[in-house]
Amino acid sequence: MRTEPLGPQDPLAGRRILVGISGSIAAVKLPLVVSALAKRGAEVRCVLTPSAERLVSPVALASLSRQRCWLDADQWSHTAARPLHVELAEWAELVLLAPLSATSLGRWVHGLGDSLLASTLLATEAPVLAAAAMNTTMWASPGVLANWQQLQGFERVLPLGPAEGLLACDRQGTGRMAEPELLLLALDSLASWGWRRDWQGRRLLVTAGPTREWLDPARCISNPSTGRMGVLLAQAARLRGAEVQLLHGPLQVEPAWLEGLSCQRIDTGAELQQQLRQRQSGVEAIAMAAAVADHRPADPQADKLDKQALEAHLAAGWQMVPDLLQELVQQRPPGPRILGFAAHSGDVLPQAQAKFARKGCDLLFANPIDQAGTGFGAASNQGWLLGPGGAVEPIAPQPKLAVAHRLLSALVALLPPG
Ligand SMILES: Cc1cc2nc3c(=O)[nH]c(=O)nc-3n(C[C@H](O)[C@H](O)[C@H](O)COP(=O)(O)O)c2cc1C
């Protein structure tokens, strides 16, 4: 698992994070998460249920968190001046509850505090990221589903439902805990945005990554977009409750960041155009973060060209790929609200203002691509958000996830009340 420090603005650096681990086999993945949190400068304390103690090593967790690990028996110490569950509950700024077993879910939802972890959860006022994990049939059982449903209404809780996959019990289905990389992203989101689900019930379409235009099967023209900004925007919207469709070109992001999104791979501008036409009427908002290659060979070839033929074909010229943002805007109303993206070098703002006036989308986020540490592929971004009535909001350099949340707040404010 790669851990990427997000620099001085890392939302987890210096935060006090309580990691609660219950009795699911997915507990074996938590040492990686704890290690990543410690490397990012978080203060981490782990609390295990008795079942979790049998599945993952408290010694490993203590070593990786650089802190002692708290077990159920510790709460009965006669040397503690205050009850341990209250101490831990008040210490925590954020709680990661992963994996969350069916039993621990039931205890929590029904207000039962019969273990150190269970009573700590009842006593804390910190926001909790809760990632469920269990066998497919357990997950589909009426009692568990009812408890999970009830959890959705809890204040300060960000519930992360299990994903589909091959489970340790050899079943294929829903039940797998969110991957560690997604847990870290959701924690970042909880730390930087919070737990409120203001996109609940909204449908959002996001485009991300580069498109490619092929001259022949061996050669294409594209751009350095990795898809990071668009994918983070899509996942942030999902964590805020949206139903998200993602149309994406070739991506260079953590595959786990795509969990919970309805993804469709595209390659060329024409494929993206076709998908947009099919889907645009079914959503309330579209975020056009894809970096669409804006020209293509006039005469693409099915077979690979040899060097001499290549020269002739390059001379044969290029044609423009249709302007997909403009096409979307022209087809309204009715139609979704549209957030456009613009990457510029040089003096960004005047170019962005001219583009915003020309395109007619609802919002335009313009970012420089010639500044070190931000833009294409970087963990951070910056720029200007242009909005209705000529509003211009400067966005200072910050992690792309924080930028994504700012853009989502601006976009949701334009939607009719849900
Ligand atoms: C090997 C093993 C794997 C288990 N995996 C899960 C699981 O993924 N999810 C779950 O809800 N229970 C799982 N269980 C059952 C729980 O450990 C059991 O229900 C226990 O009561 C949970 O208690 P706790 O929430 O206090 O840890 C597993 C049990 C064993 C022995």
Short mmCIF file of C-alpha atoms and ligand atoms in Angstrom, two decimals:
data_model
loop_
_atom_site.label_atom_id
_atom_site.label_comp_id
_atom_site.label_asym_id
_atom_site.label_seq_id
_atom_site.Cartn_x
_atom_site.Cartn_y
_atom_site.Cartn_z
CA MET A 1 0.00 0.00 0.00
CA ARG A 2 1.40 3.39 -0.99
CA THR A 3 1.16 6.13 1.59
CA GLU A 4 1.39 9.62 0.28
CA PRO A 5 2.05 12.42 2.75
CA LEU A 6 -0.06 15.35 1.60
CA GLY A 7 2.46 17.93 2.80
CA PRO A 8 1.90 20.69 5.34
CA GLN A 9 -1.85 20.70 4.69
CA ASP A 10 -2.37 16.99 5.37
CA PRO A 11 -5.74 16.89 7.14
CA LEU A 12 -4.63 13.91 9.25
CA ALA A 13 -1.23 15.22 10.40
CA GLY A 14 -1.23 15.85 14.14
CA ARG A 15 -4.79 14.54 14.57
CA ARG A 16 -5.69 12.17 17.42
CA ILE A 17 -7.24 9.15 15.74
CA LEU A 18 -8.78 6.26 17.64
CA VAL A 19 -8.85 3.05 15.61
CA GLY A 20 -11.54 0.63 16.81
CA ILE A 21 -11.16 -2.91 15.50
CA SER A 22 -13.84 -5.58 15.87
CA GLY A 23 -13.97 -9.29 15.10
CA SER A 24 -13.88 -9.57 11.33
CA ILE A 25 -11.14 -11.26 9.36
CA ALA A 26 -10.69 -7.90 7.58
CA ALA A 27 -8.94 -6.83 10.81
CA VAL A 28 -5.74 -8.23 9.29
CA LYS A 29 -5.65 -5.20 6.98
CA LEU A 30 -5.67 -2.66 9.80
CA PRO A 31 -1.94 -2.75 10.62
CA LEU A 32 -1.33 -1.26 7.15
CA VAL A 33 -3.80 1.52 7.81
CA VAL A 34 -2.38 2.24 11.26
CA SER A 35 1.13 2.34 9.82
CA ALA A 36 0.04 4.78 7.10
CA LEU A 37 -1.66 7.05 9.65
CA ALA A 38 1.43 7.11 11.87
CA LYS A 39 3.66 7.91 8.87
CA ARG A 40 1.38 10.82 8.03
CA GLY A 41 1.95 12.27 11.49
CA ALA A 42 -1.33 11.27 13.15
CA GLU A 43 -1.41 10.20 16.79
CA VAL A 44 -3.01 6.76 16.75
CA ARG A 45 -4.45 4.61 19.51
CA CYS A 46 -5.98 1.20 18.79
CA VAL A 47 -8.80 -0.49 20.73
CA LEU A 48 -9.62 -4.12 20.01
CA THR A 49 -12.62 -6.25 20.93
CA PRO A 50 -11.79 -9.69 22.37
CA SER A 51 -12.63 -11.29 18.99
CA ALA A 52 -10.38 -8.84 17.15
CA GLU A 53 -7.53 -9.72 19.52
CA ARG A 54 -7.70 -13.25 18.18
CA LEU A 55 -7.58 -12.16 14.54
CA VAL A 56 -4.89 -9.46 14.48
CA SER A 57 -1.82 -8.97 16.60
CA PRO A 58 -2.07 -6.23 19.26
CA VAL A 59 1.73 -6.26 19.35
CA ALA A 60 1.90 -5.38 15.65
CA LEU A 61 -0.64 -2.60 16.13
CA ALA A 62 1.24 -1.20 19.14
CA SER A 63 4.48 -1.24 17.22
CA LEU A 64 3.05 0.41 14.10
CA SER A 65 1.08 3.04 16.01
CA ARG A 66 4.02 3.79 18.36
CA GLN A 67 1.50 3.55 21.22
CA ARG A 68 0.31 0.82 23.50
CA CYS A 69 -2.72 -1.05 22.17
CA TRP A 70 -5.89 -1.10 24.33
CA LEU A 71 -7.65 -4.39 24.98
CA ASP A 72 -10.92 -5.22 26.67
CA ALA A 73 -9.25 -6.32 29.92
CA ASP A 74 -7.51 -2.93 30.28
CA GLN A 75 -10.70 -1.20 31.33
CA TRP A 76 -10.73 -3.12 34.63
CA SER A 77 -7.41 -1.78 35.87
CA HIS A 78 -7.45 -0.52 39.49
CA THR A 79 -4.70 2.00 38.67
CA ALA A 80 -6.79 4.07 36.24
CA ALA A 81 -8.01 7.35 37.73
CA ARG A 82 -10.82 7.67 35.17
CA PRO A 83 -12.77 5.03 33.28
CA LEU A 84 -10.69 4.07 30.24
CA HIS A 85 -13.60 4.24 27.79
CA VAL A 86 -14.28 7.86 28.79
CA GLU A 87 -10.60 8.74 28.62
CA LEU A 88 -10.26 7.30 25.09
CA ALA A 89 -13.60 8.71 23.94
CA GLU A 90 -12.62 12.24 24.99
CA TRP A 91 -9.07 11.92 23.66
CA ALA A 92 -10.23 11.06 20.12
CA GLU A 93 -10.65 13.77 17.48
CA LEU A 94 -11.61 11.18 14.85
CA VAL A 95 -12.61 7.53 15.14
CA LEU A 96 -11.95 4.90 12.50
CA LEU A 97 -14.16 1.91 13.23
CA ALA A 98 -12.88 -0.76 10.88
CA PRO A 99 -13.75 -3.47 10.40
CA LEU A 100 -17.19 -3.10 11.94
CA SER A 101 -18.63 -6.56 12.64
CA ALA A 102 -22.33 -7.41 12.70
CA THR A 103 -22.13 -7.79 16.48
CA SER A 104 -20.40 -4.46 17.11
CA LEU A 105 -22.83 -2.74 14.74
CA GLY A 106 -25.75 -4.18 16.68
CA ARG A 107 -24.30 -3.13 20.02
CA TRP A 108 -23.65 0.41 18.84
CA VAL A 109 -27.02 0.99 17.20
CA HIS A 110 -28.85 -0.38 20.23
CA GLY A 111 -26.80 1.59 22.74
CA LEU A 112 -25.05 -1.36 24.38
CA GLY A 113 -21.65 -0.76 25.96
CA ASP A 114 -20.57 -4.24 27.00
CA SER A 115 -16.95 -4.00 25.80
CA LEU A 116 -14.24 -1.33 25.93
CA LEU A 117 -14.79 -0.52 22.26
CA ALA A 118 -18.59 -0.52 22.56
CA SER A 119 -18.66 1.82 25.55
CA THR A 120 -16.00 4.11 23.99
CA LEU A 121 -18.21 4.48 20.91
CA LEU A 122 -21.18 5.47 23.05
CA ALA A 123 -19.09 7.95 25.03
CA THR A 124 -17.33 9.76 22.18
CA GLU A 125 -18.39 12.98 20.49
CA ALA A 126 -15.80 12.56 17.73
CA PRO A 127 -16.92 11.88 14.14
CA VAL A 128 -16.75 8.18 13.29
CA LEU A 129 -15.89 6.53 9.97
CA ALA A 130 -17.50 3.08 10.17
CA ALA A 131 -16.54 0.43 7.61
CA ALA A 132 -18.64 -2.72 7.79
CA ALA A 133 -17.31 -6.16 6.80
CA MET A 134 -18.96 -9.55 6.92
CA ASN A 135 -20.08 -12.61 5.02
CA THR A 136 -22.56 -11.86 2.19
CA THR A 137 -25.48 -13.64 3.80
CA MET A 138 -24.81 -12.01 7.17
CA TRP A 139 -24.81 -8.61 5.42
CA ALA A 140 -28.13 -9.40 3.69
CA SER A 141 -29.81 -10.62 6.87
CA PRO A 142 -32.76 -8.46 7.95
CA GLY A 143 -31.40 -7.64 11.41
CA VAL A 144 -28.03 -6.44 10.11
CA LEU A 145 -29.62 -4.43 7.29
CA ALA A 146 -32.06 -2.79 9.74
CA ASN A 147 -29.17 -1.89 12.06
CA TRP A 148 -27.15 -0.49 9.15
CA GLN A 149 -30.15 1.52 8.02
CA GLN A 150 -30.55 2.94 11.50
CA LEU A 151 -26.89 3.93 11.56
CA GLN A 152 -27.45 6.18 8.50
CA GLY A 153 -29.42 8.52 10.73
CA PHE A 154 -26.69 8.88 13.37
CA GLU A 155 -25.10 12.31 13.73
CA ARG A 156 -21.32 12.49 13.19
CA VAL A 157 -21.14 9.10 11.47
CA LEU A 158 -19.79 8.43 7.99
CA PRO A 159 -20.91 4.86 7.19
CA LEU A 160 -18.91 3.05 4.52
CA GLY A 161 -20.84 0.03 3.32
CA PRO A 162 -18.98 -3.11 2.27
CA ALA A 163 -17.86 -3.66 -1.31
CA GLU A 164 -18.30 -6.65 -3.60
CA GLY A 165 -15.59 -9.20 -4.07
CA LEU A 166 -14.30 -12.63 -3.18
CA LEU A 167 -14.62 -13.01 0.58
CA ALA A 168 -12.44 -15.03 2.93
CA CYS A 169 -15.37 -17.45 3.31
CA ASP A 170 -15.06 -18.16 -0.45
CA ARG A 171 -18.29 -16.39 -1.22
CA GLN A 172 -18.45 -13.88 -4.07
CA GLY A 173 -20.66 -10.96 -3.14
CA THR A 174 -21.11 -7.89 -0.97
CA GLY A 175 -19.33 -7.96 2.37
CA ARG A 176 -15.70 -7.03 1.76
CA MET A 177 -14.43 -4.14 3.89
CA ALA A 178 -13.51 -0.99 1.95
CA GLU A 179 -9.86 -1.27 0.92
CA PRO A 180 -7.26 0.47 3.16
CA GLU A 181 -6.62 3.18 0.52
CA LEU A 182 -10.31 4.06 0.54
CA LEU A 183 -10.41 4.07 4.35
CA LEU A 184 -7.59 6.62 4.32
CA LEU A 185 -9.34 8.74 1.71
CA ALA A 186 -12.62 8.64 3.65
CA LEU A 187 -10.76 9.65 6.82
CA ASP A 188 -9.22 12.57 4.91
CA SER A 189 -12.71 13.50 3.83
CA LEU A 190 -14.08 13.24 7.38
CA ALA A 191 -11.21 15.39 8.66
CA SER A 192 -11.42 18.05 5.95
CA TRP A 193 -15.14 18.19 5.14
CA GLY A 194 -17.01 16.28 7.84
CA TRP A 195 -19.80 13.73 7.84
CA ARG A 196 -22.80 15.64 6.45
CA ARG A 197 -24.48 14.06 3.45
CA ASP A 198 -25.78 17.11 1.62
CA TRP A 199 -25.65 15.24 -1.73
CA GLN A 200 -27.93 12.47 -0.41
CA GLY A 201 -30.29 11.28 -3.14
CA ARG A 202 -28.62 13.46 -5.83
CA ARG A 203 -27.32 12.01 -9.09
CA LEU A 204 -23.97 13.28 -10.33
CA LEU A 205 -22.05 12.42 -13.49
CA VAL A 206 -18.29 13.01 -13.40
CA THR A 207 -15.79 12.73 -16.23
CA ALA A 208 -12.14 12.15 -15.34
CA GLY A 209 -8.75 11.41 -16.82
CA PRO A 210 -7.38 11.96 -20.31
CA THR A 211 -8.89 10.87 -23.60
CA ARG A 212 -6.71 9.41 -26.33
CA GLU A 213 -6.94 9.84 -30.12
CA TRP A 214 -5.32 7.13 -32.18
CA LEU A 215 -3.33 7.57 -35.38
CA ASP A 216 -2.82 3.82 -35.68
CA PRO A 217 -2.89 0.92 -33.15
CA ALA A 218 0.56 1.89 -31.85
CA ARG A 219 0.36 5.68 -31.65
CA CYS A 220 -1.96 8.07 -29.92
CA ILE A 221 -2.15 11.68 -28.81
CA SER A 222 -3.21 12.45 -25.26
CA ASN A 223 -2.19 14.63 -22.27
CA PRO A 224 -0.65 14.16 -18.81
CA SER A 225 -3.95 14.04 -16.86
CA THR A 226 -4.00 11.22 -14.28
CA GLY A 227 -7.70 11.54 -13.41
CA ARG A 228 -6.94 12.28 -9.77
CA MET A 229 -8.97 15.50 -9.51
CA GLY A 230 -12.06 13.98 -11.15
CA VAL A 231 -11.91 10.70 -9.24
CA LEU A 232 -11.52 12.52 -5.91
CA LEU A 233 -14.46 14.74 -6.82
CA ALA A 234 -16.54 11.65 -7.63
CA GLN A 235 -15.58 9.81 -4.41
CA ALA A 236 -16.10 12.95 -2.28
CA ALA A 237 -19.61 13.30 -3.73
CA ARG A 238 -20.29 9.63 -3.01
CA LEU A 239 -19.17 10.11 0.61
CA ARG A 240 -21.57 13.07 0.79
CA GLY A 241 -24.40 10.75 -0.28
CA ALA A 242 -24.54 11.19 -4.07
CA GLU A 243 -25.16 8.42 -6.56
CA VAL A 244 -22.17 8.90 -8.83
CA GLN A 245 -21.47 7.76 -12.38
CA LEU A 246 -17.86 8.13 -13.46
CA LEU A 247 -16.82 8.21 -17.12
CA HIS A 248 -13.07 7.89 -17.23
CA GLY A 249 -10.13 7.50 -19.54
CA PRO A 250 -6.92 5.69 -18.52
CA LEU A 251 -6.38 6.52 -14.84
CA GLN A 252 -3.33 6.67 -12.61
CA VAL A 253 -5.01 6.65 -9.20
CA GLU A 254 -5.48 4.13 -6.37
CA PRO A 255 -7.94 1.56 -7.78
CA ALA A 256 -9.69 1.52 -4.37
CA TRP A 257 -10.75 5.15 -4.90
CA LEU A 258 -13.22 3.87 -7.51
CA GLU A 259 -15.16 1.69 -5.00
CA GLY A 260 -18.80 2.64 -4.69
CA LEU A 261 -18.83 4.55 -7.99
CA SER A 262 -20.59 3.37 -11.11
CA CYS A 263 -17.68 3.41 -13.55
CA GLN A 264 -17.57 3.34 -17.33
CA ARG A 265 -14.22 3.31 -19.11
CA ILE A 266 -13.92 5.41 -22.26
CA ASP A 267 -10.93 6.05 -24.47
CA THR A 268 -11.60 8.60 -27.22
CA GLY A 269 -13.46 11.90 -27.26
CA ALA A 270 -16.12 10.29 -29.47
CA GLU A 271 -16.73 7.55 -26.87
CA LEU A 272 -17.01 10.15 -24.14
CA GLN A 273 -19.43 12.17 -26.27
CA GLN A 274 -21.63 9.11 -26.84
CA GLN A 275 -21.71 8.24 -23.12
CA LEU A 276 -22.51 11.83 -22.16
CA ARG A 277 -25.39 11.97 -24.63
CA GLN A 278 -26.84 8.73 -23.21
CA ARG A 279 -26.54 9.75 -19.56
CA GLN A 280 -26.92 13.53 -19.31
CA SER A 281 -30.69 13.58 -18.94
CA GLY A 282 -30.60 11.15 -16.00
CA VAL A 283 -28.52 13.31 -13.65
CA GLU A 284 -28.90 16.61 -11.85
CA ALA A 285 -25.31 17.74 -12.20
CA ILE A 286 -22.27 17.04 -14.34
CA ALA A 287 -18.64 17.74 -13.45
CA MET A 288 -16.47 17.75 -16.58
CA ALA A 289 -13.03 17.10 -15.10
CA ALA A 290 -11.78 14.93 -17.98
CA ALA A 291 -8.92 16.37 -20.00
CA VAL A 292 -10.30 15.77 -23.48
CA ALA A 293 -7.63 15.64 -26.19
CA ASP A 294 -8.89 18.39 -28.45
CA HIS A 295 -7.55 17.21 -31.80
CA ARG A 296 -7.30 13.91 -33.58
CA PRO A 297 -5.65 12.54 -36.73
CA ALA A 298 -7.73 13.29 -39.80
CA ASP A 299 -7.10 9.84 -41.23
CA PRO A 300 -6.69 7.16 -38.50
CA GLN A 301 -5.36 3.78 -39.66
CA ALA A 302 -6.39 0.27 -38.65
CA ASP A 303 -2.86 -1.11 -39.21
CA LYS A 304 0.39 0.15 -37.80
CA LEU A 305 2.10 2.57 -40.20
CA ASP A 306 5.75 2.18 -41.12
CA LYS A 307 8.01 5.21 -40.70
CA GLN A 308 7.61 6.55 -44.28
CA ALA A 309 3.83 6.17 -44.23
CA LEU A 310 3.77 7.80 -40.78
CA GLU A 311 5.37 10.97 -42.15
CA ALA A 312 2.77 11.18 -44.92
CA HIS A 313 -0.06 10.67 -42.46
CA LEU A 314 1.19 13.29 -40.05
CA ALA A 315 1.24 15.70 -42.97
CA ALA A 316 -2.33 14.67 -43.84
CA GLY A 317 -3.40 16.78 -40.90
CA TRP A 318 -5.62 16.87 -37.86
CA GLN A 319 -9.18 17.73 -37.04
CA MET A 320 -10.76 19.16 -33.89
CA VAL A 321 -12.61 16.90 -31.44
CA PRO A 322 -16.08 18.43 -30.78
CA ASP A 323 -16.28 20.70 -27.73
CA LEU A 324 -18.17 18.40 -25.33
CA LEU A 325 -18.73 21.04 -22.64
CA GLN A 326 -20.23 23.44 -25.17
CA GLU A 327 -22.46 20.68 -26.57
CA LEU A 328 -23.80 19.86 -23.09
CA VAL A 329 -24.52 23.49 -22.34
CA GLN A 330 -26.27 24.05 -25.67
CA GLN A 331 -28.71 21.23 -25.00
CA ARG A 332 -30.15 22.96 -21.92
CA PRO A 333 -32.63 23.75 -20.50
CA PRO A 334 -33.87 21.41 -19.23
CA GLY A 335 -30.77 19.65 -18.08
CA PRO A 336 -28.19 19.24 -15.38
CA ARG A 337 -26.11 21.95 -13.75
CA ILE A 338 -22.63 21.89 -15.22
CA LEU A 339 -19.22 22.42 -13.63
CA GLY A 340 -16.50 22.85 -16.23
CA PHE A 341 -12.75 22.61 -15.72
CA ALA A 342 -10.10 24.64 -17.50
CA ALA A 343 -6.34 24.06 -17.38
CA HIS A 344 -4.21 27.02 -18.44
CA SER A 345 -0.63 28.18 -18.32
CA GLY A 346 0.45 31.79 -17.96
CA ASP A 347 -2.11 34.34 -16.80
CA VAL A 348 -4.95 31.95 -15.91
CA LEU A 349 -7.74 34.21 -14.69
CA PRO A 350 -8.37 36.35 -17.82
CA GLN A 351 -8.25 33.24 -20.03
CA ALA A 352 -10.68 31.49 -17.67
CA GLN A 353 -13.07 34.44 -17.59
CA ALA A 354 -13.16 34.56 -21.39
CA LYS A 355 -13.77 30.80 -21.52
CA PHE A 356 -16.51 30.99 -18.89
CA ALA A 357 -18.31 33.71 -20.88
CA ARG A 358 -17.93 31.69 -24.09
CA LYS A 359 -18.99 28.29 -22.72
CA GLY A 360 -21.96 29.27 -20.59
CA CYS A 361 -21.60 26.52 -17.98
CA ASP A 362 -22.81 27.19 -14.41
CA LEU A 363 -19.39 26.99 -12.74
CA LEU A 364 -15.86 26.85 -14.09
CA PHE A 365 -12.83 25.80 -12.09
CA ALA A 366 -9.66 27.10 -13.73
CA ASN A 367 -6.27 25.88 -12.59
CA PRO A 368 -2.69 26.59 -13.61
CA ILE A 369 -0.66 23.73 -15.05
CA ASP A 370 2.69 25.49 -14.98
CA GLN A 371 3.14 25.80 -11.19
CA ALA A 372 5.27 23.29 -9.27
CA GLY A 373 3.33 20.93 -6.99
CA THR A 374 -0.17 21.56 -8.35
CA GLY A 375 -2.17 20.65 -11.44
CA PHE A 376 -1.73 17.51 -13.58
CA GLY A 377 -0.98 14.45 -11.43
CA ALA A 378 -0.11 16.42 -8.29
CA ALA A 379 -1.69 15.80 -4.87
CA SER A 380 -2.65 19.50 -4.63
CA ASN A 381 -4.48 21.97 -6.78
CA GLN A 382 -5.24 25.68 -6.84
CA GLY A 383 -6.99 28.15 -9.08
CA TRP A 384 -10.17 30.16 -9.40
CA LEU A 385 -13.79 29.12 -9.20
CA LEU A 386 -15.96 31.23 -11.50
CA GLY A 387 -19.67 31.30 -10.79
CA PRO A 388 -22.96 33.03 -11.52
CA GLY A 389 -22.98 36.83 -11.75
CA GLY A 390 -19.25 37.05 -12.43
CA ALA A 391 -18.29 35.70 -8.99
CA VAL A 392 -14.61 34.77 -8.75
CA GLU A 393 -13.37 32.75 -5.79
CA PRO A 394 -9.63 32.19 -5.50
CA ILE A 395 -8.79 28.65 -4.37
CA ALA A 396 -5.44 28.62 -2.56
CA PRO A 397 -3.11 25.61 -3.00
CA GLN A 398 -4.57 22.69 -1.04
CA PRO A 399 -5.04 18.91 -1.34
CA LYS A 400 -7.20 17.97 -4.32
CA LEU A 401 -9.76 16.34 -2.03
CA ALA A 402 -10.30 19.67 -0.25
CA VAL A 403 -10.67 21.41 -3.64
CA ALA A 404 -13.18 18.71 -4.63
CA HIS A 405 -15.26 19.39 -1.52
CA ARG A 406 -15.25 23.14 -2.19
CA LEU A 407 -16.43 22.57 -5.78
CA LEU A 408 -19.15 20.16 -4.61
CA SER A 409 -20.46 22.72 -2.11
CA ALA A 410 -20.68 25.34 -4.88
CA LEU A 411 -22.40 22.88 -7.24
CA VAL A 412 -24.95 21.54 -4.77
CA ALA A 413 -25.92 25.12 -3.87
CA LEU A 414 -27.14 25.55 -7.47
CA LEU A 415 -29.46 22.52 -7.37
CA PRO A 416 -33.15 22.87 -6.57
CA PRO A 417 -33.99 21.75 -3.00
CA GLY A 418 -33.96 17.92 -2.83
C1 LIG B 1 -12.27 -16.24 11.42
C2 LIG B 1 -13.48 -15.42 11.77
C3 LIG B 1 -13.84 -14.40 10.91
C4 LIG B 1 -14.97 -13.63 11.21
N1 LIG B 1 -15.30 -12.62 10.33
C5 LIG B 1 -16.37 -11.86 10.62
C6 LIG B 1 -16.71 -10.78 9.77
O1 LIG B 1 -16.07 -10.51 8.76
N2 LIG B 1 -17.78 -10.01 10.13
C7 LIG B 1 -18.52 -10.25 11.23
O2 LIG B 1 -19.47 -9.53 11.47
N3 LIG B 1 -18.23 -11.30 12.03
C8 LIG B 1 -17.17 -12.09 11.78
N4 LIG B 1 -16.86 -13.13 12.60
C9 LIG B 1 -17.70 -13.37 13.77
C10 LIG B 1 -17.41 -12.40 14.87
O3 LIG B 1 -16.07 -12.43 15.25
C11 LIG B 1 -18.33 -12.63 16.04
O4 LIG B 1 -19.66 -12.37 15.63
C12 LIG B 1 -18.00 -11.80 17.26
O5 LIG B 1 -19.04 -11.93 18.19
C13 LIG B 1 -17.85 -10.34 16.93
O6 LIG B 1 -17.68 -9.62 18.14
P1 LIG B 1 -17.05 -8.18 18.23
O7 LIG B 1 -17.89 -7.29 17.36
O8 LIG B 1 -17.12 -7.82 19.66
O9 LIG B 1 -15.65 -8.26 17.74
C14 LIG B 1 -15.74 -13.90 12.35
C15 LIG B 1 -15.35 -14.92 13.20
C16 LIG B 1 -14.23 -15.68 12.92
C17 LIG B 1 -13.85 -16.77 13.85
#
